[in-house]
Amino acid sequence: MTHSRYDEHSPPAGDWRREYWRKNLRLMMILLSVWFIVSFGCGILFVEQLNKIEIAGFPLGFWFAQQGAIYTFLVLILIYAVRMDRLDDEYGVSERDEDGERL
Amino acid sequence: MSEIQLWTTIFIVLSFGVYIYIAWRSRVSETESFYVAKHGVPTVANGAAIAADWMSAASFISMAGLIAFLGSDGSVYLMGWTGGYVLLAMLLAPYLRKWGKYTVPEFVGERYSEGVRTLAAAAAVIISFTYVVGQMNGGGIVFSRFLGIGLTGGVLIAAGVIFLYAVLGGMKGITWTQVAQYTVLIIAYLIPAVAVAQQVTGIPIPQVSFGQILDELNAIGAQMGLEQYTEAFAQQPMLDMFLVTMALMIGTAGLPHVIIRFYTTRTVRGSRHSAFWALLFISLLYTTAPAVGAFTKLNLLEGINGTSVNALPQWIENWARTGLVSVKDGVDTINSVSNDPAAGADLTINNDILVLASPEIAGLPAPIIGLVAAGGMAAALSTAAGLLLVISSSVSHDFYFRRIRKHADDYERLTVGRIAMGLAVIVAIVAGINPPAFVAEVVAFAFGLAACSFFPALILGIFWKRCNAKGAAAGMVAGLALTITYMIYTLEVFGTAEHEGFFGISPEGIGTIGAAVNFIVAIIVSKMTAPPPKHLEEMVENIRYPAATPRMGAAATPDRPEGGES
């Protein structure tokens, strides 16, 4: 269905490229901030403060460092992969065969 | 032959049979039907293969034991070895896939210059070699326990098996073998973990249930003079934890044998999704590992605390034969335990045995013990084979073929590759018998080296068009020089003296500083020298967009606005 858009986007060169790249970078920066906060923030820098809170036997900072950060990483990559699929489609740069099917 | 040895032999032989069978079958079907090969590997399977390739003896055998002794500070390995995938998925994999070169030295060679390529090949050899040492040592521990021989004999056997396996060749290319290895290693890891969690807490989900024993663990640890398990920075200062975690993360993103796996996906999109599946499979083990560490430590301490030397559990006698567990002479009852032989505790236990011994410590049946041994071997083998291939391809292709004999034929290159592999194995045996640290730590050094050399060169190569060959080369040399010097200074490597580090920075954490130096030097030198040729800038521009540019030649338009610099 997005195949038709594939052709619309060639000219004017430059503008759409810059826009696509900027959106990619913005998404990346947001996700990497979360990456930094859950691992280095919650797991290391503020681990002692968070450890004062206890949930299901786990001091919270300890939980982030040994469990929570890993779950978050997983979600971050999933969000990135899915959002980028959409962005690729929107700008007509997703990889498709002659019939417009995803490769 | 004891019951444990019998089951171990059965599982190891059986699992090896499966790997070789799959490798043989996939070959047959590839020649028989072109269709299968053309169809490529599904993203999910590719993810499992990446997971097996990447999770080594360090993850399987060593990590949970290290966490058991480090407690909260062991988190560096958990976050460090998973967080790197976020960087890989967002910063590297899609762009390197689009560039389409198959190894890191090849990418660097094309993006920068042939000289940088040689430098990268040398770095790839050093990194992979350090990593192989960890695998030799890990595999050696498995064999030495289950054959009842010393560590030296164990390492020799493991090295022989790993060498044969890598030379059998091509196996690495066959993704399905690695999918099988992943299956074996994850089953071998999860079954005992679930059994122990159920046994101790009644909740069979280790990730959830180990929260319930943390208080107990802190209490019994205090009785035996150990640090509080959940207390942060008990053994490592905050600065060092930060640096080690970062070094492991950016090291993961720079490891040559991991990056190579993202080229087996068919599309740029596939490389992003593969990263997700890989981390999903990896996190199955990585979220279980801290639970294994906690449960094993609790069972261990409860089993020995205040026990008379004559009434110690059977597993201690079994493992004493490897020389990795020892009771201090003249001790009647066990009142202290340590992983450091220099600490002079009543009972000294090497970290690296804990996962392998965990079913024994918990008193689980012999088949499970055998299964864990097979899992450990699967982890060591799948990684070591991949690493030896990186070494051999770097030496024969990037170095010998490109630099020494440009007219070398395939046969000659293959021979050179095999010789390089053999030499690497021999040196790795020596290093594996006298490792400078525990398996997971040896492997962490490899990550530090990857962090300080490849990561900055790749990131700048992708995101900064202005970065040129001189900058990249200077950065890599500076980063590696600093990191290697510091590691040799602080560690006993082949007989060098050991020194205290600066500011409490451990040799595992120095890679982060090395990477920062690499970035700074590369940027300054690039700025001071001529920009890279126009066609390179266009190539860098092109890798930003997954599909072939919507209109052919659009990227080459000279009046294209000079934007998108990041």
XYZ file of C-alpha atoms in Angstrom:
669
model
C 0.000 0.000 0.000
C 2.884 2.337 0.622
C 4.472 1.323 -2.614
C 2.998 4.238 -4.521
C 4.682 6.664 -2.173
C 7.989 5.152 -3.111
C 8.083 7.132 -6.330
C 6.652 10.374 -5.024
C 9.593 11.076 -2.865
C 12.541 11.402 -5.147
C 12.640 15.142 -5.880
C 13.295 17.591 -4.448
C 16.458 15.906 -3.268
C 17.980 17.059 -0.010
C 14.918 18.192 1.933
C 13.263 14.872 2.604
C 16.645 13.342 3.275
C 17.464 15.890 5.910
C 14.040 15.479 7.456
C 14.282 11.673 7.512
C 17.734 11.790 9.057
C 16.685 14.367 11.631
C 13.722 12.237 12.691
C 15.961 9.200 12.949
C 18.445 11.091 15.103
C 15.714 12.466 17.338
C 14.224 9.026 17.941
C 17.714 7.729 18.647
C 18.503 10.485 21.134
C 15.274 9.920 23.061
C 15.811 6.176 23.278
C 19.482 6.515 24.176
C 18.573 8.924 26.979
C 16.307 6.263 28.452
C 19.107 3.732 27.924
C 21.457 5.912 29.915
C 18.986 6.716 32.688
C 17.952 3.131 33.475
C 21.449 1.663 33.372
C 23.934 4.299 34.451
C 21.354 6.395 36.314
C 19.209 3.901 38.208
C 21.753 1.063 38.258
C 24.888 2.979 39.243
C 24.693 6.721 39.970
C 21.499 6.686 42.054
C 21.512 3.057 43.107
C 21.965 3.813 46.801
C 19.036 6.238 46.955
C 16.792 3.800 45.062
C 17.855 0.898 47.262
C 15.919 2.500 50.131
C 12.738 1.465 48.334
C 12.039 -2.248 48.430
C 9.683 -4.150 46.127
C 9.032 -7.901 46.387
C 12.245 -8.371 48.318
C 14.366 -6.406 45.832
C 15.980 -3.097 46.772
C 14.893 -1.001 43.772
C 18.354 0.127 42.615
C 19.619 -3.449 42.821
C 16.592 -4.598 40.813
C 17.232 -2.034 38.082
C 20.877 -3.069 37.838
C 20.203 -6.805 37.705
C 16.794 -7.029 36.014
C 15.027 -3.784 35.098
C 17.736 -2.342 32.871
C 17.798 -5.477 30.715
C 14.019 -5.463 30.194
C 14.182 -1.789 29.298
C 16.951 -2.366 26.723
C 14.785 -4.959 25.052
C 11.802 -2.614 24.839
C 14.008 0.210 23.506
C 15.302 -1.875 20.605
C 11.796 -3.048 19.785
C 10.488 0.529 19.743
C 13.375 1.614 17.530
C 12.920 -1.231 15.055
C 9.171 -0.711 14.760
C 9.300 3.101 14.573
C 12.035 2.960 11.948
C 9.954 0.585 9.840
C 7.238 3.223 9.872
C 9.652 6.056 9.147
C 11.156 4.127 6.229
C 7.694 3.627 4.772
C 6.759 7.246 5.269
C 9.807 8.420 3.315
C 9.720 5.638 0.783
C 13.073 4.179 1.708
C 11.912 0.785 3.010
C 13.418 -2.178 1.207
C 10.859 -3.719 -1.112
C 10.904 -5.980 -4.131
C 9.368 -5.131 -7.522
C 5.887 -5.962 -6.193
C 6.221 -3.632 -3.241
C 6.462 -6.499 -0.758
C 8.836 -6.141 2.157
C 12.046 -7.992 1.585
C 33.005 -43.905 35.858
C 30.626 -42.184 38.244
C 27.010 -41.478 37.428
C 27.792 -37.805 36.889
C 30.611 -38.581 34.466
C 28.378 -40.989 32.577
C 25.623 -38.413 32.078
C 28.122 -35.721 31.184
C 29.649 -37.910 28.506
C 26.198 -38.780 27.152
C 25.081 -35.155 26.882
C 28.331 -33.836 25.431
C 28.564 -36.589 22.801
C 24.862 -36.295 21.995
C 24.925 -32.511 21.585
C 28.067 -32.664 19.428
C 26.380 -35.272 17.282
C 23.465 -32.907 16.773
C 25.689 -29.964 15.761
C 27.650 -32.004 13.259
C 24.485 -33.599 11.870
C 22.832 -30.208 11.357
C 25.939 -28.777 9.726
C 26.079 -31.729 7.357
C 22.360 -31.578 6.542
C 22.308 -27.849 5.859
C 25.188 -28.309 3.418
C 23.360 -31.003 1.539
C 20.183 -29.003 1.263
C 22.083 -25.919 0.135
C 23.589 -27.685 -2.828
C 20.380 -29.549 -3.543
C 18.114 -26.579 -3.583
C 19.121 -23.082 -4.378
C 15.772 -21.893 -3.124
C 16.534 -22.496 0.529
C 19.776 -20.576 0.352
C 18.164 -17.743 -1.553
C 15.364 -17.465 0.931
C 17.863 -16.582 3.624
C 17.594 -17.134 7.315
C 14.511 -15.955 9.219
C 15.180 -12.990 11.488
C 14.271 -14.987 14.600
C 16.753 -17.753 13.777
C 19.394 -15.179 13.008
C 18.756 -13.656 16.420
C 19.265 -17.028 18.104
C 22.471 -17.545 16.124
C 23.792 -14.152 17.194
C 22.927 -15.041 20.788
C 24.863 -18.338 20.599
C 27.778 -16.752 18.800
C 28.007 -14.022 21.363
C 27.221 -15.799 24.639
C 30.438 -17.503 25.502
C 31.941 -19.410 28.397
C 32.038 -16.060 30.174
C 28.257 -15.681 30.082
C 27.438 -19.303 30.729
C 30.127 -20.637 33.029
C 31.614 -17.630 34.698
C 29.221 -14.724 35.044
C 26.741 -15.975 37.654
C 29.636 -17.150 39.846
C 31.244 -13.755 39.611
C 27.935 -12.118 40.552
C 27.594 -14.534 43.485
C 30.847 -13.232 44.905
C 30.538 -9.596 43.823
C 26.865 -9.253 44.785
C 25.419 -5.930 43.718
C 28.654 -4.878 42.032
C 28.407 -7.849 39.675
C 25.651 -5.898 37.898
C 28.294 -4.353 35.648
C 28.397 -7.581 33.639
C 24.619 -7.841 33.386
C 24.045 -4.288 32.196
C 27.284 -4.058 30.249
C 26.794 -7.170 28.171
C 23.164 -6.394 27.306
C 23.176 -2.605 26.979
C 25.615 -2.835 24.080
C 22.851 -4.236 21.894
C 20.943 -0.974 22.154
C 23.976 0.779 20.674
C 24.441 -1.942 18.100
C 20.814 -1.737 16.946
C 20.697 2.048 16.712
C 24.216 3.189 15.908
C 25.938 0.451 13.948
C 24.083 -2.580 12.605
C 21.734 -0.903 10.087
C 24.441 1.312 8.602
C 27.125 -1.341 8.373
C 24.560 -3.643 6.783
C 23.746 -0.988 4.190
C 27.430 -0.422 3.481
C 27.607 -4.134 2.687
C 31.180 -4.996 3.600
C 31.544 -8.226 5.414
C 34.108 -7.652 8.114
C 35.098 -4.719 10.263
C 38.560 -4.394 8.639
C 36.864 -4.370 5.227
C 34.512 -1.568 6.207
C 37.330 0.421 7.747
C 39.532 -0.234 4.720
C 36.937 1.153 2.349
C 35.794 4.027 4.515
C 39.298 5.154 5.486
C 42.325 3.530 3.862
C 44.299 0.320 3.406
C 46.638 1.313 6.224
C 43.742 1.647 8.651
C 42.506 -1.705 7.406
C 45.790 -3.364 8.413
C 45.609 -1.673 11.782
C 42.027 -2.872 12.232
C 43.008 -6.414 11.256
C 45.740 -6.366 13.896
C 43.263 -5.071 16.489
C 40.758 -7.760 15.489
C 43.407 -10.434 16.058
C 44.358 -9.059 19.490
C 40.725 -8.749 20.586
C 39.660 -12.156 19.347
C 42.732 -13.789 20.800
C 42.100 -12.370 24.272
C 38.547 -13.606 23.975
C 39.633 -17.103 22.901
C 41.817 -17.389 26.008
C 38.655 -17.042 28.111
C 36.956 -19.818 26.130
C 39.932 -22.181 26.493
C 39.959 -21.633 30.203
C 36.173 -22.093 30.490
C 36.140 -25.258 28.375
C 39.127 -26.513 30.356
C 37.224 -26.163 33.613
C 34.370 -28.289 32.222
C 36.678 -31.094 31.135
C 38.881 -31.005 34.198
C 35.896 -31.448 36.511
C 34.121 -34.154 34.596
C 37.190 -36.163 33.723
C 38.565 -35.671 37.216
C 41.872 -34.204 36.002
C 43.763 -30.969 36.703
C 43.045 -27.719 34.871
C 46.060 -28.100 32.539
C 44.771 -31.375 31.133
C 41.288 -29.896 30.861
C 42.512 -26.890 28.869
C 44.490 -29.133 26.508
C 41.438 -31.268 25.755
C 39.178 -28.236 25.341
C 41.710 -26.624 23.003
C 41.884 -29.774 20.905
C 38.098 -29.962 20.610
C 37.760 -26.260 19.798
C 40.514 -26.406 17.169
C 39.016 -29.455 15.472
C 35.619 -27.840 15.507
C 36.858 -24.584 13.976
C 38.991 -26.337 11.359
C 36.102 -28.587 10.330
C 35.222 -25.223 8.977
C 32.273 -23.486 7.468
C 30.272 -24.381 10.574
C 30.214 -20.788 11.559
C 28.447 -19.952 8.342
C 25.717 -22.401 9.091
C 23.310 -20.497 11.203
C 21.255 -23.534 12.106
C 24.130 -25.125 14.023
C 24.259 -22.074 16.186
C 20.513 -22.136 16.660
C 20.967 -25.693 17.998
C 23.803 -24.551 20.241
C 21.643 -21.763 21.588
C 18.875 -24.256 22.321
C 21.233 -26.574 24.185
C 22.808 -23.830 26.219
C 19.588 -22.085 27.217
C 17.875 -25.337 28.237
C 20.972 -26.319 30.198
C 20.939 -22.964 31.944
C 17.218 -22.672 32.669
C 16.384 -26.183 33.903
C 18.653 -26.162 36.953
C 17.813 -22.509 37.642
C 14.088 -23.210 37.661
C 14.590 -26.362 39.748
C 16.642 -24.517 42.359
C 14.195 -21.591 42.488
C 11.328 -24.013 43.033
C 13.275 -25.950 45.661
C 14.254 -22.889 47.697
C 11.257 -20.558 47.390
C 8.441 -22.572 45.851
C 8.202 -20.113 42.923
C 9.618 -21.608 39.716
C 10.444 -18.230 38.110
C 14.023 -17.479 39.166
C 13.839 -13.836 37.993
C 11.044 -13.147 40.478
C 11.837 -15.489 43.324
C 15.415 -14.547 44.086
C 14.086 -11.348 45.633
C 12.847 -13.463 48.525
C 16.224 -14.791 49.566
C 18.192 -11.539 49.454
C 17.633 -10.767 53.150
C 18.681 -14.275 54.119
C 21.730 -13.971 51.909
C 22.759 -10.693 53.517
C 22.324 -12.234 56.971
C 24.310 -15.423 56.417
C 26.976 -13.501 54.524
C 27.401 -11.191 57.501
C 27.905 -14.230 59.757
C 30.705 -15.421 57.538
C 32.402 -12.075 57.207
C 31.282 -11.337 53.653
C 30.092 -8.057 52.175
C 26.353 -7.382 52.097
C 25.024 -8.966 48.913
C 22.713 -6.128 47.893
C 24.918 -3.261 48.997
C 26.188 -1.128 46.140
C 29.900 -0.287 45.755
C 30.939 -2.774 48.440
C 33.866 -3.958 46.345
C 34.189 -1.518 43.475
C 33.952 2.279 43.595
C 31.195 4.019 41.635
C 33.593 5.489 39.089
C 34.980 2.083 38.207
C 31.537 0.494 37.925
C 30.539 3.248 35.561
C 33.639 2.781 33.418
C 33.476 -1.014 33.337
C 29.787 -0.980 32.372
C 30.465 1.515 29.600
C 33.504 -0.428 28.352
C 31.462 -3.635 28.140
C 28.605 -1.864 26.344
C 30.645 -0.103 23.700
C 32.914 -3.132 23.484
C 29.926 -5.323 22.621
C 29.046 -2.872 19.885
C 32.594 -3.030 18.529
C 33.297 -6.764 18.607
C 34.271 -7.949 15.135
C 32.694 -11.397 15.418
C 29.368 -9.942 16.571
C 29.179 -7.240 13.906
C 29.840 -9.789 11.176
C 26.614 -11.573 12.130
C 24.456 -8.626 11.156
C 25.484 -9.074 7.535
C 23.710 -12.391 7.360
C 20.365 -10.574 7.417
C 18.905 -9.811 4.025
C 17.927 -6.219 4.695
C 18.744 -3.186 6.791
C 15.380 -3.661 8.465
C 16.342 -7.261 9.224
C 19.482 -6.124 11.018
C 17.461 -3.936 13.387
C 15.002 -6.702 14.117
C 17.783 -9.274 14.495
C 19.258 -7.109 17.230
C 15.932 -7.294 19.042
C 15.653 -11.072 18.767
C 19.287 -11.527 19.736
C 18.831 -9.498 22.899
C 15.571 -11.300 23.678
C 17.374 -14.652 23.564
C 20.350 -13.277 25.444
C 18.200 -11.749 28.157
C 16.629 -15.136 28.889
C 20.033 -16.124 30.230
C 21.018 -12.715 31.532
C 17.969 -12.179 33.712
C 18.352 -15.726 35.070
C 22.065 -15.381 35.851
C 21.717 -13.076 38.884
C 19.155 -15.511 40.315
C 21.516 -18.438 39.746
C 24.259 -16.458 41.473
C 22.083 -15.649 44.487
C 20.591 -19.137 44.912
C 23.923 -20.877 44.494
C 25.566 -18.604 46.995
C 22.819 -19.222 49.538
C 22.931 -23.006 49.074
C 26.693 -22.930 49.202
C 26.891 -20.901 52.402
C 24.141 -22.855 54.126
C 25.828 -26.119 53.208
C 29.202 -25.235 54.649
C 28.686 -22.625 57.355
C 29.999 -24.079 60.607
C 30.289 -27.545 59.066
C 33.081 -29.792 60.228
C 35.710 -30.532 57.585
C 34.878 -34.243 57.736
C 31.210 -33.656 57.028
C 31.533 -31.363 54.014
C 29.169 -31.933 51.073
C 30.313 -34.330 48.340
C 30.650 -31.640 45.647
C 33.598 -30.091 47.449
C 35.552 -33.334 47.185
C 34.554 -33.699 43.520
C 35.771 -30.231 42.658
C 38.858 -30.311 44.876
C 40.453 -32.586 42.278
C 40.470 -29.767 39.733
C 42.414 -27.619 42.154
C 39.722 -24.937 41.901
C 38.293 -25.590 45.374
C 40.473 -25.974 48.428
C 40.111 -26.230 52.184
C 42.779 -24.528 54.258
C 45.134 -26.921 56.013
C 44.488 -27.516 59.693
C 40.928 -26.151 59.671
C 38.268 -28.094 61.651
C 35.075 -26.234 60.878
C 34.397 -23.883 57.982
C 33.723 -20.354 59.182
C 34.830 -18.258 56.253
C 34.763 -18.547 52.492
C 36.379 -16.542 49.728
C 37.037 -16.575 45.995
C 40.480 -15.075 46.514
C 43.263 -17.575 47.354
C 45.229 -14.721 48.960
C 42.458 -14.051 51.487
C 43.340 -17.126 53.533
C 39.715 -18.138 54.157
C 38.835 -21.614 55.450
C 37.334 -22.525 52.108
C 38.550 -21.035 48.810
C 36.333 -21.399 45.762
C 37.121 -20.257 42.237
C 34.179 -18.199 40.851
C 34.214 -20.086 37.604
C 33.033 -23.379 39.058
C 29.826 -22.071 40.626
C 27.474 -22.426 37.666
C 28.811 -25.852 36.744
C 28.660 -26.939 40.347
C 25.298 -25.316 41.131
C 23.209 -28.464 40.459
C 25.591 -30.460 42.647
C 25.500 -27.840 45.379
C 21.697 -27.912 45.303
C 21.705 -31.715 45.226
C 19.991 -32.019 41.838
C 20.129 -35.377 39.983
C 23.091 -36.442 37.802
C 21.450 -35.939 34.363
C 20.982 -32.229 35.101
C 24.636 -31.933 36.070
C 25.620 -33.542 32.776
C 23.285 -31.236 30.862
C 24.910 -28.152 32.379
C 28.332 -29.392 31.295
C 27.066 -29.823 27.725
C 25.608 -26.305 27.850
C 28.919 -24.870 28.993
C 30.712 -26.583 26.133
C 28.115 -25.328 23.631
C 28.726 -21.774 24.820
C 32.519 -22.075 24.674
C 32.518 -23.813 21.288
C 30.101 -21.604 19.394
C 32.022 -18.502 20.412
C 35.554 -19.880 20.086
C 34.901 -21.170 16.589
C 33.638 -17.737 15.511
C 36.625 -16.019 17.065
C 39.178 -18.329 15.479
C 37.579 -17.610 12.123
C 37.961 -13.855 12.699
C 41.633 -14.407 13.533
C 42.246 -16.548 10.493
C 40.381 -14.250 8.099
C 42.133 -11.156 9.440
C 45.553 -12.718 9.071
C 45.036 -14.406 5.731
C 42.697 -11.990 3.979
C 43.285 -8.547 5.431
C 46.951 -8.917 6.166
C 48.657 -11.628 4.103
C 46.613 -11.237 0.913
C 46.325 -7.458 0.985
C 49.765 -6.579 2.215
C 52.276 -9.347 1.581
C 51.243 -11.409 -1.417
C 48.599 -9.789 -3.571
C 48.695 -12.774 -5.916
C 48.125 -15.452 -3.297
C 45.590 -18.006 -4.538
C 42.699 -19.391 -2.503
C 44.619 -22.432 -1.382
C 47.555 -20.425 -0.127
C 45.266 -18.017 1.737
C 43.406 -20.874 3.346
C 46.663 -22.454 4.477
C 47.863 -19.188 5.977
C 44.510 -18.865 7.760
C 44.767 -22.369 9.198
C 48.324 -21.781 10.394
C 47.229 -18.546 12.087
C 44.392 -20.429 13.747
C 46.746 -23.157 14.970
C 49.234 -20.657 16.362
C 46.453 -18.779 18.113
C 45.277 -22.011 19.727
C 48.769 -22.891 20.956
C 49.357 -19.496 22.556
C 45.818 -19.571 23.945
C 46.530 -22.893 25.654
C 49.443 -21.359 27.537
C 47.369 -18.321 28.471
C 44.333 -20.483 29.292
C 46.329 -22.522 31.802
C 47.713 -19.393 33.485
C 44.898 -16.904 33.002
C 45.518 -13.444 34.451
C 41.989 -13.454 35.920
C 38.653 -15.280 35.962
C 37.058 -16.237 32.649
C 34.535 -13.383 32.659
C 37.261 -10.901 33.474
C 39.609 -12.137 30.742
C 36.740 -11.754 28.316
C 36.030 -8.295 29.703
C 39.549 -7.278 28.651
C 38.690 -8.225 25.075
C 35.665 -5.931 25.306
C 37.844 -3.122 26.611
C 40.138 -3.525 23.618
C 37.214 -3.517 21.191
C 35.786 -0.458 22.942
C 38.968 1.583 22.638
C 39.736 0.686 19.019
C 36.736 -0.161 16.829
C 33.798 1.579 18.428
C 35.026 5.163 17.890
C 36.352 4.394 14.398
C 33.006 2.899 13.376
C 30.817 5.577 14.969
C 32.831 8.426 13.455
C 32.984 6.604 10.138
C 29.198 6.409 10.030
C 28.081 9.653 11.647
C 30.840 12.108 10.814
C 31.590 12.521 7.127
C 34.580 14.694 7.862
C 36.468 11.922 9.695
C 39.426 10.840 7.572
C 41.947 8.001 7.496
C 44.661 9.837 9.412
C 42.243 10.720 12.193
C 40.851 7.218 12.486
C 44.301 5.649 12.495
C 45.693 8.088 15.071
C 42.629 7.577 17.270
C 42.862 3.803 17.159
C 46.590 3.793 17.906
C 46.147 6.221 20.821
C 43.183 4.316 22.278
C 44.838 0.918 22.001
C 48.199 2.133 23.289
C 46.658 3.636 26.406
C 44.408 0.661 27.113
C 47.001 -2.054 26.529
C 49.641 -0.210 28.544
C 47.275 0.167 31.472
C 46.191 -3.486 31.326
C 49.799 -4.710 31.303
C 50.661 -2.258 34.073
C 47.871 -3.379 36.390
C 47.866 -7.103 35.584
C 50.304 -9.916 35.638
C 50.485 -10.757 31.925
C 53.094 -13.330 30.943
C 55.208 -12.483 33.946
C 54.989 -8.689 34.081
C 54.685 -7.175 37.530
C 51.278 -6.230 38.903
C 50.600 -2.644 40.038
C 47.751 -0.781 41.694
C 45.640 1.166 39.199
C 44.975 4.894 39.299
C 41.773 6.336 40.843
C 40.535 2.800 41.494
C 40.076 2.215 37.755
C 40.290 -1.498 37.046
C 41.874 -2.916 33.876
C 38.349 -3.843 32.745
C 37.207 -0.235 32.912
C 40.119 1.402 31.143
C 38.574 0.680 27.721
C 36.122 3.541 28.309
C 38.941 6.026 28.833
C 40.738 4.530 25.822
C 37.627 5.053 23.711
C 37.285 8.669 24.859
C 40.929 9.317 23.968
C 40.372 7.629 20.604
C 37.386 9.913 19.864
C 39.245 13.068 20.843
C 42.438 12.232 18.937
C 40.490 11.140 15.854
C 38.464 14.372 15.805
C 41.465 16.647 16.327
C 43.662 14.905 13.750
C 40.803 14.779 11.201
C 40.170 18.504 11.652
C 43.842 19.286 11.132
C 44.216 17.233 7.958
C 42.491 17.243 4.577
C 38.857 16.076 4.395
C 38.182 12.647 2.874
C 37.507 12.478 -0.887
C 34.033 13.469 -2.163
C 33.009 9.961 -3.188
C 33.502 8.730 0.374
C 31.252 11.450 1.735
C 28.600 10.353 -0.724
C 28.958 6.751 0.396
C 28.513 7.823 4.008
C 25.439 9.837 3.014
C 23.971 6.826 1.256
C 24.108 4.397 4.176
C 21.598 6.554 6.018
C 18.724 5.395 3.843
C 17.864 1.698 3.885
C 16.521 1.345 0.338
C 18.604 2.087 -2.705
C 18.143 5.814 -3.117
C 14.649 6.461 -4.483
C 16.050 7.890 -7.680
C 19.319 6.648 -9.023
C 22.057 9.228 -8.866
C 20.189 11.522 -6.503
C 22.986 11.211 -3.996
C 25.571 12.259 -6.529
C 23.860 15.557 -7.345
C 26.581 18.130 -6.727
C 24.245 20.883 -5.529
C 22.933 18.651 -2.756
C 22.753 20.747 0.406
C 25.631 19.888 2.715
C 23.394 18.915 5.594
C 22.796 16.139 8.011
C 26.089 16.519 9.760
C 25.718 15.152 13.242
